[in-house]
PDB file of C-alpha atoms in Angstrom:
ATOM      1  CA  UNK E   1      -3.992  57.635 -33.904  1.00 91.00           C
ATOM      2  CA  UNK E   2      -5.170  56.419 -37.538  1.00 96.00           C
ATOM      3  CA  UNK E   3      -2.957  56.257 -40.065  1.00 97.00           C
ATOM      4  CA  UNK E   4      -3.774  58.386 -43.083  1.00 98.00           C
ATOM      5  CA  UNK E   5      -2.841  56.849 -46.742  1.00 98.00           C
ATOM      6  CA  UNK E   6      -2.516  57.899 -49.649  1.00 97.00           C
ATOM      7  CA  UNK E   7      -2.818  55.340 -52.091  1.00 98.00           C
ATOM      8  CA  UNK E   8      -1.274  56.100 -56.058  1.00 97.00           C
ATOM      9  CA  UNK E   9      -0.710  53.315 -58.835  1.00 96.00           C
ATOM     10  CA  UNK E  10       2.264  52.775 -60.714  1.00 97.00           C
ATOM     11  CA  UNK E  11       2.479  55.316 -63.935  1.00 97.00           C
ATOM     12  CA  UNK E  12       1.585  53.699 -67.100  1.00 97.00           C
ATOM     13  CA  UNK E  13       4.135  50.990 -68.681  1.00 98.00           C
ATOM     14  CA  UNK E  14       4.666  50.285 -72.200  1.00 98.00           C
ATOM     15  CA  UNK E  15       2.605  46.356 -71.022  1.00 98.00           C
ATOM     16  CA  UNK E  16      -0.446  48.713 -70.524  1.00 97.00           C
ATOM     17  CA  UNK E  17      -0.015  50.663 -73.303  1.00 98.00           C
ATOM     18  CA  UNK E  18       0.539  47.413 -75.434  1.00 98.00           C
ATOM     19  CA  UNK E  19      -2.699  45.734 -73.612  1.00 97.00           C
ATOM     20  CA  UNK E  20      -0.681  43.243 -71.687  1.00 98.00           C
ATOM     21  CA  UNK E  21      -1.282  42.329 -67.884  1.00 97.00           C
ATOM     22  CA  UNK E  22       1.876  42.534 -66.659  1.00 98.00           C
ATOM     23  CA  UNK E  23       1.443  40.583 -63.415  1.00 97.00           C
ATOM     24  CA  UNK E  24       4.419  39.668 -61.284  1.00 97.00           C
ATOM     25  CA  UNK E  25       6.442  40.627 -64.346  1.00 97.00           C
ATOM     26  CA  UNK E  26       9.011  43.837 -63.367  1.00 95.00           C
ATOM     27  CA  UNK E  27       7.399  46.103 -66.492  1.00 95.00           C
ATOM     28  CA  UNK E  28       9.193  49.306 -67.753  1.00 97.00           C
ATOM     29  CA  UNK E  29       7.776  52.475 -67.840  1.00 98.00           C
ATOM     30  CA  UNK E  30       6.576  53.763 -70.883  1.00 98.00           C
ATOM     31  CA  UNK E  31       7.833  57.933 -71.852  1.00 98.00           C
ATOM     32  CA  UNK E  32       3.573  58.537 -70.683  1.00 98.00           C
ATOM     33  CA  UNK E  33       4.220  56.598 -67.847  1.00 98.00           C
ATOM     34  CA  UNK E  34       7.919  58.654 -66.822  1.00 98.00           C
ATOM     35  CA  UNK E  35       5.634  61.994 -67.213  1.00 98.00           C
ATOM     36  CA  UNK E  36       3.043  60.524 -65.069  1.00 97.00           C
ATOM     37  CA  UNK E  37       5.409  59.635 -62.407  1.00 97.00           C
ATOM     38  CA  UNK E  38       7.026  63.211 -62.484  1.00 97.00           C
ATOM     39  CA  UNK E  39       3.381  64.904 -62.162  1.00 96.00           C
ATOM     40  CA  UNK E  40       3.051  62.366 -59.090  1.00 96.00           C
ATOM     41  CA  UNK E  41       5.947  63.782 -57.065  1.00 94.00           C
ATOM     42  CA  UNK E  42       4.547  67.189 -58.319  1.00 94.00           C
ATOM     43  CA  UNK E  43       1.282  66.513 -56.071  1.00 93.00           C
ATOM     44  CA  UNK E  44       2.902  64.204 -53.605  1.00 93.00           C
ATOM     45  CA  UNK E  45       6.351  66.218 -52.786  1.00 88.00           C
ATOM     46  CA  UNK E  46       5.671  68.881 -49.550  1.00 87.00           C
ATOM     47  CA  UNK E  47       2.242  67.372 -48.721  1.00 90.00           C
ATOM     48  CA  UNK E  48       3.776  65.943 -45.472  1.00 91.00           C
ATOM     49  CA  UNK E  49       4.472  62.700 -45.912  1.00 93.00           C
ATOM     50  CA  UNK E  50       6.173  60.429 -43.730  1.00 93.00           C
ATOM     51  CA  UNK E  51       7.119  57.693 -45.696  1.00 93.00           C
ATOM     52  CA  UNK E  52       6.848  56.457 -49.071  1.00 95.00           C
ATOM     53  CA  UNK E  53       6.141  52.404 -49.692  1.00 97.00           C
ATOM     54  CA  UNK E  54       6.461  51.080 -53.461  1.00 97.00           C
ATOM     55  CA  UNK E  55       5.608  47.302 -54.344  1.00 97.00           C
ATOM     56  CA  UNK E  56       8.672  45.410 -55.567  1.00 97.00           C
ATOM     57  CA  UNK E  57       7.926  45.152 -58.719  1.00 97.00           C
ATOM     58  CA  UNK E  58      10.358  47.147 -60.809  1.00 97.00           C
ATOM     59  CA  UNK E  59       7.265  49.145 -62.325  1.00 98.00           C
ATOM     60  CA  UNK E  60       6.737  50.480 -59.097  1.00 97.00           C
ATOM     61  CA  UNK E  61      10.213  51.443 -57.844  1.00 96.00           C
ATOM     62  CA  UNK E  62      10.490  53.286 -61.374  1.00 97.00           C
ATOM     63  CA  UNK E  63       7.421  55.321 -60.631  1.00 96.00           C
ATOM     64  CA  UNK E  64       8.879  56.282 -57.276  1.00 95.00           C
ATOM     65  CA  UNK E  65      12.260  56.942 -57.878  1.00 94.00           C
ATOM     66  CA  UNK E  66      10.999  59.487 -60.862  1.00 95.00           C
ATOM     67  CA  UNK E  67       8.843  61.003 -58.512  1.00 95.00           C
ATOM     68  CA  UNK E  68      10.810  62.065 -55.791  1.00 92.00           C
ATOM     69  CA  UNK E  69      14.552  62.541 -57.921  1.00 90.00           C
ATOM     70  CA  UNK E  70      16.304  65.069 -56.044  1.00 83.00           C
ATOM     71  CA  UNK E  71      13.575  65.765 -53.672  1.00 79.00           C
ATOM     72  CA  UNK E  72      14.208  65.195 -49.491  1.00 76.00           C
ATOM     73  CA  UNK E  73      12.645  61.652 -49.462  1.00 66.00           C
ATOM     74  CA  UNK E  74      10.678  60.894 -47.029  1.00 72.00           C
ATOM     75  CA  UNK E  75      11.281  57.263 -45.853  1.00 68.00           C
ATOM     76  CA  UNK E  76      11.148  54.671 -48.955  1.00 81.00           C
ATOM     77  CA  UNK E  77      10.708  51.075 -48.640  1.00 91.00           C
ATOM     78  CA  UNK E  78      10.084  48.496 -51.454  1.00 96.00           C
ATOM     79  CA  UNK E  79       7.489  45.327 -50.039  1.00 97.00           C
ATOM     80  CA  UNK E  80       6.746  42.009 -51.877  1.00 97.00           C
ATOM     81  CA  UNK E  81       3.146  42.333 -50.017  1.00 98.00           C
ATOM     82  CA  UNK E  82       2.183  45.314 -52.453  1.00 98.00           C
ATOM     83  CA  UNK E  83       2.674  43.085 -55.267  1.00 97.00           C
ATOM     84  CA  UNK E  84       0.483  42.913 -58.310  1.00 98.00           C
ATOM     85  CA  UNK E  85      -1.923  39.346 -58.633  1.00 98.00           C
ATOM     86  CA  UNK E  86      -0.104  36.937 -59.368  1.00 98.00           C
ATOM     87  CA  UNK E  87      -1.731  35.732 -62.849  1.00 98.00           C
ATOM     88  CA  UNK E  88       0.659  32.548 -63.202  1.00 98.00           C
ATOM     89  CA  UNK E  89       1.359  31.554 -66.064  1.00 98.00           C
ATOM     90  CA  UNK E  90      -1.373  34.263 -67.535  1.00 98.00           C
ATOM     91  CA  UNK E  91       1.573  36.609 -66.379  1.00 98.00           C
ATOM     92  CA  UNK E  92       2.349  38.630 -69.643  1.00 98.00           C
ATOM     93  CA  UNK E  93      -0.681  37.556 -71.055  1.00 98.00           C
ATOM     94  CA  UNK E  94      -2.585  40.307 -73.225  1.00 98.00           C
ATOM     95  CA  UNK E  95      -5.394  41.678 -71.363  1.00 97.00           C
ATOM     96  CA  UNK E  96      -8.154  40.828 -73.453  1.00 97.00           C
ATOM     97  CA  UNK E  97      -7.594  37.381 -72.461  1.00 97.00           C
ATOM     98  CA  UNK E  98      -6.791  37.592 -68.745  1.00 96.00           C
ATOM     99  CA  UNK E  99      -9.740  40.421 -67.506  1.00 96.00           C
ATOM    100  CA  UNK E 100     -12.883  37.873 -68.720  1.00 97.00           C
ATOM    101  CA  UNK E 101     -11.430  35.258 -66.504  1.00 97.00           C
ATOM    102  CA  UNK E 102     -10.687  37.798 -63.383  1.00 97.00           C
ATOM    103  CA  UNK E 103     -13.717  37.084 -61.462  1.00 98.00           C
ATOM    104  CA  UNK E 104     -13.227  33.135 -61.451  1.00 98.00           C
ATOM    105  CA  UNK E 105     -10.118  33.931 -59.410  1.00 98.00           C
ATOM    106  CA  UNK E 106     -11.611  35.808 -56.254  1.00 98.00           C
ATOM    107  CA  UNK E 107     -10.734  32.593 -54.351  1.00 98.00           C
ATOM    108  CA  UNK E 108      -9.215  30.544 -56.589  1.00 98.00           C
ATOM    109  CA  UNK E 109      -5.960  31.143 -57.324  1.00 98.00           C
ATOM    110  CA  UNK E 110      -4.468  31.826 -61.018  1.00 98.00           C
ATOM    111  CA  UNK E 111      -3.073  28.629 -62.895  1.00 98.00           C
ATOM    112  CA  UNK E 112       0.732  27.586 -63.007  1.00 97.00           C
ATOM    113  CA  UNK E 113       1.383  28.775 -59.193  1.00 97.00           C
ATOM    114  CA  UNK E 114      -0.384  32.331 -59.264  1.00 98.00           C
ATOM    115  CA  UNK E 115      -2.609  33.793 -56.659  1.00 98.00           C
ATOM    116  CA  UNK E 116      -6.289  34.642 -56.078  1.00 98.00           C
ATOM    117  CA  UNK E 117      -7.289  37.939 -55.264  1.00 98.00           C
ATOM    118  CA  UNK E 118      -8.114  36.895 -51.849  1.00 98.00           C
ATOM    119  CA  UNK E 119      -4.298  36.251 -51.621  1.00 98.00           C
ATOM    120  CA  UNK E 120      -3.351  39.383 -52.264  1.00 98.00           C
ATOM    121  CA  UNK E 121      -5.952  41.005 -50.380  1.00 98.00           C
ATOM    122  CA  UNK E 122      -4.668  38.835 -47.193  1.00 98.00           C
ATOM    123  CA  UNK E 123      -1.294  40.016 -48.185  1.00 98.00           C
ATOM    124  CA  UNK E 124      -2.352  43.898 -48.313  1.00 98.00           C
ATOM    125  CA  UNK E 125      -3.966  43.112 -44.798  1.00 98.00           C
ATOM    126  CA  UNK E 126      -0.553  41.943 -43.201  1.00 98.00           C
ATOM    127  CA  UNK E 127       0.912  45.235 -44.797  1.00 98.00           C
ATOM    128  CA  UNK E 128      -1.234  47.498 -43.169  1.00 98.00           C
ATOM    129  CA  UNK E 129      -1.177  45.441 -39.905  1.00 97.00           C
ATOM    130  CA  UNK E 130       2.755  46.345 -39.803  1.00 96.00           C
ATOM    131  CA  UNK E 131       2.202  49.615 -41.025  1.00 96.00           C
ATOM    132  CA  UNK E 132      -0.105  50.627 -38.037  1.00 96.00           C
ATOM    133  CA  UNK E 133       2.314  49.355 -35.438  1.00 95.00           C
ATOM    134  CA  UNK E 134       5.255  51.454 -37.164  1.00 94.00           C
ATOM    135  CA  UNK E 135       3.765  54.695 -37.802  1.00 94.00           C
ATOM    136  CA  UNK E 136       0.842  55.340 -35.443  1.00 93.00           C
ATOM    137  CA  UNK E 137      -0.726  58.672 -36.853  1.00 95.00           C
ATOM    138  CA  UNK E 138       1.234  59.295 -39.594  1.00 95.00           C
ATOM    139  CA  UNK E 139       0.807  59.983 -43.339  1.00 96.00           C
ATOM    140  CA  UNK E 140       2.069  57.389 -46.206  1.00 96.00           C
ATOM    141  CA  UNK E 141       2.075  57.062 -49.720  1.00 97.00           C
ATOM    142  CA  UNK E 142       1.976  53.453 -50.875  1.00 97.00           C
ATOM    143  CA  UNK E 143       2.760  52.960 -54.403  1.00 97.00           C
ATOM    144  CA  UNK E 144       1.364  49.846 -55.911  1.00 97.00           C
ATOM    145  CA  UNK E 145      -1.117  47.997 -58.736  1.00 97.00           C
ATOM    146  CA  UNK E 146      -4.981  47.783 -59.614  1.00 96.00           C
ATOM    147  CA  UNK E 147      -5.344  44.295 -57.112  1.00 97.00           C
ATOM    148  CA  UNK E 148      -3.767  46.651 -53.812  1.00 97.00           C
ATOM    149  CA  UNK E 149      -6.330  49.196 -54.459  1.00 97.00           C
ATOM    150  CA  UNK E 150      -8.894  46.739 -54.700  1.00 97.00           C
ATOM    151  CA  UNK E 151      -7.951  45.233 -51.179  1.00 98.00           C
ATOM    152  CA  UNK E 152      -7.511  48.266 -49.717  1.00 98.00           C
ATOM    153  CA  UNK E 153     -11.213  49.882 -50.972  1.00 97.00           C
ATOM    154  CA  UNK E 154     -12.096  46.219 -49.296  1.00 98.00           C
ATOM    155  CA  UNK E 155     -10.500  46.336 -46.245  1.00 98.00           C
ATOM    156  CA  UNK E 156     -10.325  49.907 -45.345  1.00 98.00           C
ATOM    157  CA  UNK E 157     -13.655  51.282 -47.043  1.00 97.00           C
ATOM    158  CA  UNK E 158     -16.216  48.671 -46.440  1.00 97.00           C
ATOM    159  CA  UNK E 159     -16.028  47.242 -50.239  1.00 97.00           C
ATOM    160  CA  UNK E 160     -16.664  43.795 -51.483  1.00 98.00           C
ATOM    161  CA  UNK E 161     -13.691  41.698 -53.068  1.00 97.00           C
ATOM    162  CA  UNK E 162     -16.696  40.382 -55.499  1.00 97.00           C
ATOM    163  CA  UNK E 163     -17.624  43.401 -56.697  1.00 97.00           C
ATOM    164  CA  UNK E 164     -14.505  45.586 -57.285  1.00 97.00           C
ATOM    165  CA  UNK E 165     -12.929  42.296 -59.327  1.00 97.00           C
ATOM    166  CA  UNK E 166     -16.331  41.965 -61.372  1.00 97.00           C
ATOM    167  CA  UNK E 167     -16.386  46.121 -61.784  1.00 96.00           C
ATOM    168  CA  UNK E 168     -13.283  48.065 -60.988  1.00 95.00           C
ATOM    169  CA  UNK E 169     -13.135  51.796 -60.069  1.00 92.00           C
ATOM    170  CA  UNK E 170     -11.950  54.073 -62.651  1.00 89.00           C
ATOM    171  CA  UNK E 171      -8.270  54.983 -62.280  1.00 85.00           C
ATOM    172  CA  UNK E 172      -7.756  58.500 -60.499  1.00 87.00           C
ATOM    173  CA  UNK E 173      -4.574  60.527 -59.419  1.00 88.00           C
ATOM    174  CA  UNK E 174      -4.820  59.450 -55.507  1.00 92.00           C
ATOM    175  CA  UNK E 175      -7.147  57.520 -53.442  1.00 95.00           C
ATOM    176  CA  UNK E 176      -7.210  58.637 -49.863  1.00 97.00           C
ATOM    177  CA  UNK E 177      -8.071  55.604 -47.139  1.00 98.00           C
ATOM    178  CA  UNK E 178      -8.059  55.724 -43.163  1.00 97.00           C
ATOM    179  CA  UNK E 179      -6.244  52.599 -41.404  1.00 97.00           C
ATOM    180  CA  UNK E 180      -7.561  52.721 -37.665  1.00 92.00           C
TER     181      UNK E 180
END
């Protein structure tokens, strides 16, 4: 049975709002970005999910933990392999510096020790490898950053890595994937 996935990012952060790529940086949710969370668990609570994955990154587990307060949880597990590109030592950097640069980084990874979105995308894939073999036919939220999605419109809808990096989708509330 496929696994059906509902994919949501992390609420907005006062490093977005400030124009900062936050990286593997934890982040903090900005008061936007606590609202946004809450109207997540508003569409995500009762839609039968079966478990609930969040990236490490502190951003993440924020945007989680606001969205299901005091609601029956369904399972909830953090993973490093959800993780945001690691930018390096671009990590903090203000966006208008680090988003030029992002397509020079498909395979190459970011300087000072980061990653290349092919990293993260192999990553992602070992996720969803493990996430087939634990929970064949059932429905999961995973709750992560802008490089994740990217993978996972890659590897689960037929995307290239190439093009998403040179032209990301617009942000919307839930992207719905199919891992066979």
């Amino acid at each position: 049975m496929p696994v059906r996935i509902v994919y949501e990012s992390h609420a907005t952060t006062t490093d977005n709002e400030a124009g900062i790529a936050t990286g593997w940086l934890p982040g903090r949710l900005s008061p936007t970005g606590r609202r946004q969370a809450a109207e997540l668990g508003d569409r995500r609570r009762g839609t039968g999910l079966d478990a609930v994955y969040t990236s490490d990154l502190a951003r993440a587990v924020e945007t989680a933990r606001i969205a299901f307060a005091g609601a029956a949880t369904p399972v909830h597990r953090q993973d490093a392999r959800l993780r945001e590109c690691d930018y390096g030592e671009l990590n903090g950097a203000p966006t208008a510096v680090l988003h030029p640069l992002r397509t020079r980084h498909i395979d190459r990874p970011w300087p000072g020790g980061g990653q290349s979105y092919r990293d993260v995308a192999e990553a992602t894939a070992a996720f969803l490898r493990d996430l087939a073999a634990e929970w064949d036919g059932g429905r999961i939220l995973l709750i992560a950053h802008s490089a994740n999605r990217w993978s996972l419109d890659c590897l689960l809808a037929g995307a290239r890595l190439e093009s998403v990096v040179a032209d990301p989708p617009p942000w919307q509330p839930g992207t719905f994937y199919t891992l066979p």
